[in-house]
mmCIF file of C-alpha atoms in Angstrom:
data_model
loop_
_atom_site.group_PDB
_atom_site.id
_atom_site.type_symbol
_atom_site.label_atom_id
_atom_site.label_comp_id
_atom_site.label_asym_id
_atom_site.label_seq_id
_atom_site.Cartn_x
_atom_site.Cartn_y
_atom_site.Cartn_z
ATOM 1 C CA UNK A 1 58.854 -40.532 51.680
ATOM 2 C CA UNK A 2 56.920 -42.006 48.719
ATOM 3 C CA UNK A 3 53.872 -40.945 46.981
ATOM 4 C CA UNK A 4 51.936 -42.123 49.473
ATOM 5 C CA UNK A 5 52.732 -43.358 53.149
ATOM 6 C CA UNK A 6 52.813 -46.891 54.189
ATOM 7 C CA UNK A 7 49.723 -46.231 56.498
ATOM 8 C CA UNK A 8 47.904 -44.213 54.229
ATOM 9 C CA UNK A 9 44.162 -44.848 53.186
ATOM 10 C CA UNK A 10 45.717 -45.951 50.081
ATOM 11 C CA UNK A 11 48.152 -48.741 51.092
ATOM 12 C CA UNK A 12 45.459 -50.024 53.598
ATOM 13 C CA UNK A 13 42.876 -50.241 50.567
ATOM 14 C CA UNK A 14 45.943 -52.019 48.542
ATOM 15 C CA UNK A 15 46.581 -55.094 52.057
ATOM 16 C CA UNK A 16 41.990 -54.800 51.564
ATOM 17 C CA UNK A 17 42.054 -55.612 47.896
ATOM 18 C CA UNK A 18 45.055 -58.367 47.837
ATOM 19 C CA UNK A 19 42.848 -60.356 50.579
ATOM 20 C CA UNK A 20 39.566 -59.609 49.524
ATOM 21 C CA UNK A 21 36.507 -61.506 47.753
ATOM 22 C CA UNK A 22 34.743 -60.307 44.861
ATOM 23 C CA UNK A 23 31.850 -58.666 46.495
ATOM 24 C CA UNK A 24 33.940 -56.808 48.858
ATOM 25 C CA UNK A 25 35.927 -54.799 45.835
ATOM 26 C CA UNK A 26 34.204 -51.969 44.712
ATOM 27 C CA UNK A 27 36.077 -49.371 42.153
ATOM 28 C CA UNK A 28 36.883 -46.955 44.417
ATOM 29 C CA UNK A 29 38.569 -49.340 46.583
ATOM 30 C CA UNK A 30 40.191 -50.804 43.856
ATOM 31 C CA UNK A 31 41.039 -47.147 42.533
ATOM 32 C CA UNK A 32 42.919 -46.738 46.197
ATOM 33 C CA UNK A 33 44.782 -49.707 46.108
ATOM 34 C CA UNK A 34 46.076 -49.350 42.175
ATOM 35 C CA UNK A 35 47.117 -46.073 43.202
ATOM 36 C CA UNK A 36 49.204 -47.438 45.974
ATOM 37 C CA UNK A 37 49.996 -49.976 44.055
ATOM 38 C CA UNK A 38 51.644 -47.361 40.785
ATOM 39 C CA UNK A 39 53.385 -44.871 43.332
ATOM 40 C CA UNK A 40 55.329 -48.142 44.546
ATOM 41 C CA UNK A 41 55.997 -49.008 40.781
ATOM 42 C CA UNK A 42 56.877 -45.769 39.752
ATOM 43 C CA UNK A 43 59.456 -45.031 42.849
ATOM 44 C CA UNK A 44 61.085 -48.457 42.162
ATOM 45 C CA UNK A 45 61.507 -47.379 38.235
ATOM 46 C CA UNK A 46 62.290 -43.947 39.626
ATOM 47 C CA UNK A 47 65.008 -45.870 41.897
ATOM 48 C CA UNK A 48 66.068 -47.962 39.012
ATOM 49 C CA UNK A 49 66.098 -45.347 35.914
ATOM 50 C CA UNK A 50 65.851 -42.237 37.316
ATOM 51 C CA UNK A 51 63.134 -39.745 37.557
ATOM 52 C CA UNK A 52 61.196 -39.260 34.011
ATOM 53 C CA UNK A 53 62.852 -35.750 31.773
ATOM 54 C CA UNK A 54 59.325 -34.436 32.015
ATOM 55 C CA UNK A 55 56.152 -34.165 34.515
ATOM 56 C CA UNK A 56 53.444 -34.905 31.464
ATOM 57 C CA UNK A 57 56.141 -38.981 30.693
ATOM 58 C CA UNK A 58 55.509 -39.272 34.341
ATOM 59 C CA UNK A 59 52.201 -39.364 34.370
ATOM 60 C CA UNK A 60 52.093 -41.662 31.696
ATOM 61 C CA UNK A 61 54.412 -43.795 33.788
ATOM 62 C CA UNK A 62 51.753 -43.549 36.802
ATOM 63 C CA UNK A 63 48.808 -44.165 34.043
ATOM 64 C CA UNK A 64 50.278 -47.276 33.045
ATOM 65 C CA UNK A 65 51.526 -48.728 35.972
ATOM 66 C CA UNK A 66 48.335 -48.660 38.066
ATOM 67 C CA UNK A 67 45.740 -49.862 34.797
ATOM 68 C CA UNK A 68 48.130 -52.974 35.116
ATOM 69 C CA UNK A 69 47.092 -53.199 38.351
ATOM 70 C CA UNK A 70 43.695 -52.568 38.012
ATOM 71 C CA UNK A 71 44.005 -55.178 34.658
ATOM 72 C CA UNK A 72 45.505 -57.910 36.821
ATOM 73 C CA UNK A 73 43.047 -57.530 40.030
ATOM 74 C CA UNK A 74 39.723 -57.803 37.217
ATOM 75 C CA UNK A 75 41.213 -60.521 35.664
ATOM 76 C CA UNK A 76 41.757 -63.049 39.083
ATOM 77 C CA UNK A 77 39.342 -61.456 41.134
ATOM 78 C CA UNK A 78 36.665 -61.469 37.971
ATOM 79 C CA UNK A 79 35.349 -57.462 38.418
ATOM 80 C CA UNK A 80 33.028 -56.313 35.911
ATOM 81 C CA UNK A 81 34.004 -53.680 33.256
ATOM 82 C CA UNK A 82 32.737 -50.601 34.503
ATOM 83 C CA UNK A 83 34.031 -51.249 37.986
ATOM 84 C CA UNK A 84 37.310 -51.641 35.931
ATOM 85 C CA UNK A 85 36.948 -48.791 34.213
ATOM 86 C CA UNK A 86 35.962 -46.447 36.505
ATOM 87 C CA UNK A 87 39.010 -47.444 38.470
ATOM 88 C CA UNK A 88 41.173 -47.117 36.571
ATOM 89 C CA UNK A 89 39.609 -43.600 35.906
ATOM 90 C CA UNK A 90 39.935 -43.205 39.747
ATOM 91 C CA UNK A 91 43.243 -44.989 40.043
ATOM 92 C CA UNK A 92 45.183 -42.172 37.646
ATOM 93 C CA UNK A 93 43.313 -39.671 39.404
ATOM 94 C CA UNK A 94 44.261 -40.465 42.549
ATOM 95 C CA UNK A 95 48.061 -41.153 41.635
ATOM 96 C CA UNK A 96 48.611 -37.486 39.367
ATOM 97 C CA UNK A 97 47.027 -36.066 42.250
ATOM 98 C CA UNK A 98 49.805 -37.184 44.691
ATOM 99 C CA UNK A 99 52.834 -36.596 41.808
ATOM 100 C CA UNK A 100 51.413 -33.204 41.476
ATOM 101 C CA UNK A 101 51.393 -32.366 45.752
ATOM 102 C CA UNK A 102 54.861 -34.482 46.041
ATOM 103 C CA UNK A 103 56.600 -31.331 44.170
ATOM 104 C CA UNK A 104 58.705 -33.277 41.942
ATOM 105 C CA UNK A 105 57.826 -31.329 38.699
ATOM 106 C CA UNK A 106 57.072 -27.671 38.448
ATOM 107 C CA UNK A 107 53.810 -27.250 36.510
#
């Protein structure tokens, strides 16, 4: 299995965000769904690559993948800066979190 499930509260806030409205976003849904959406990014460079020499290049990997999420969804959906921010605060929360309980990389 991924990073997170294909049913989990993540990829549900990820189908929420794609179809959603302005007003309906807030960061911590947004923070949900760029997590989903850089655990699916990172698996496919995973898949493509292989898995990153070190636990501290994957996280950088996660980092990056869901603040281009997070970028893209403020950009056509028009969110305000500190909801961006503090998703993508959230979003690499949320997404080291789940690297770090997937056992990939001994810490």
């Amino acid at each position: 299995m991924g990073l997170f499930h294909h049913e989990s509260d993540e990829a549900n806030a990820h189908a929420e965000v794609q179809s959603a409205h302005k007003s309906e976003i807030s960061h911590q849904l947004l923070a949900a769904a760029a997590s989903y959406e850089a655990a699916k990014a990172y698996e496919n460079h995973c898949a493509a690559n292989g898995k990153p020499d070190s636990h501290a290049k994957a996280k950088e990997l996660i980092a990056a993948f869901s603040g281009a999420f997070v970028d893209r969804l403020v950009e056509t959906k028009g969110l305000d800066f500190i909801d961006k921010q503090k998703a993508k605060h959230d979003a690499k929360v949320n997404t080291e979190s789940a690297l770090e309980n997937s056992g990939e990389y001994s810490t």
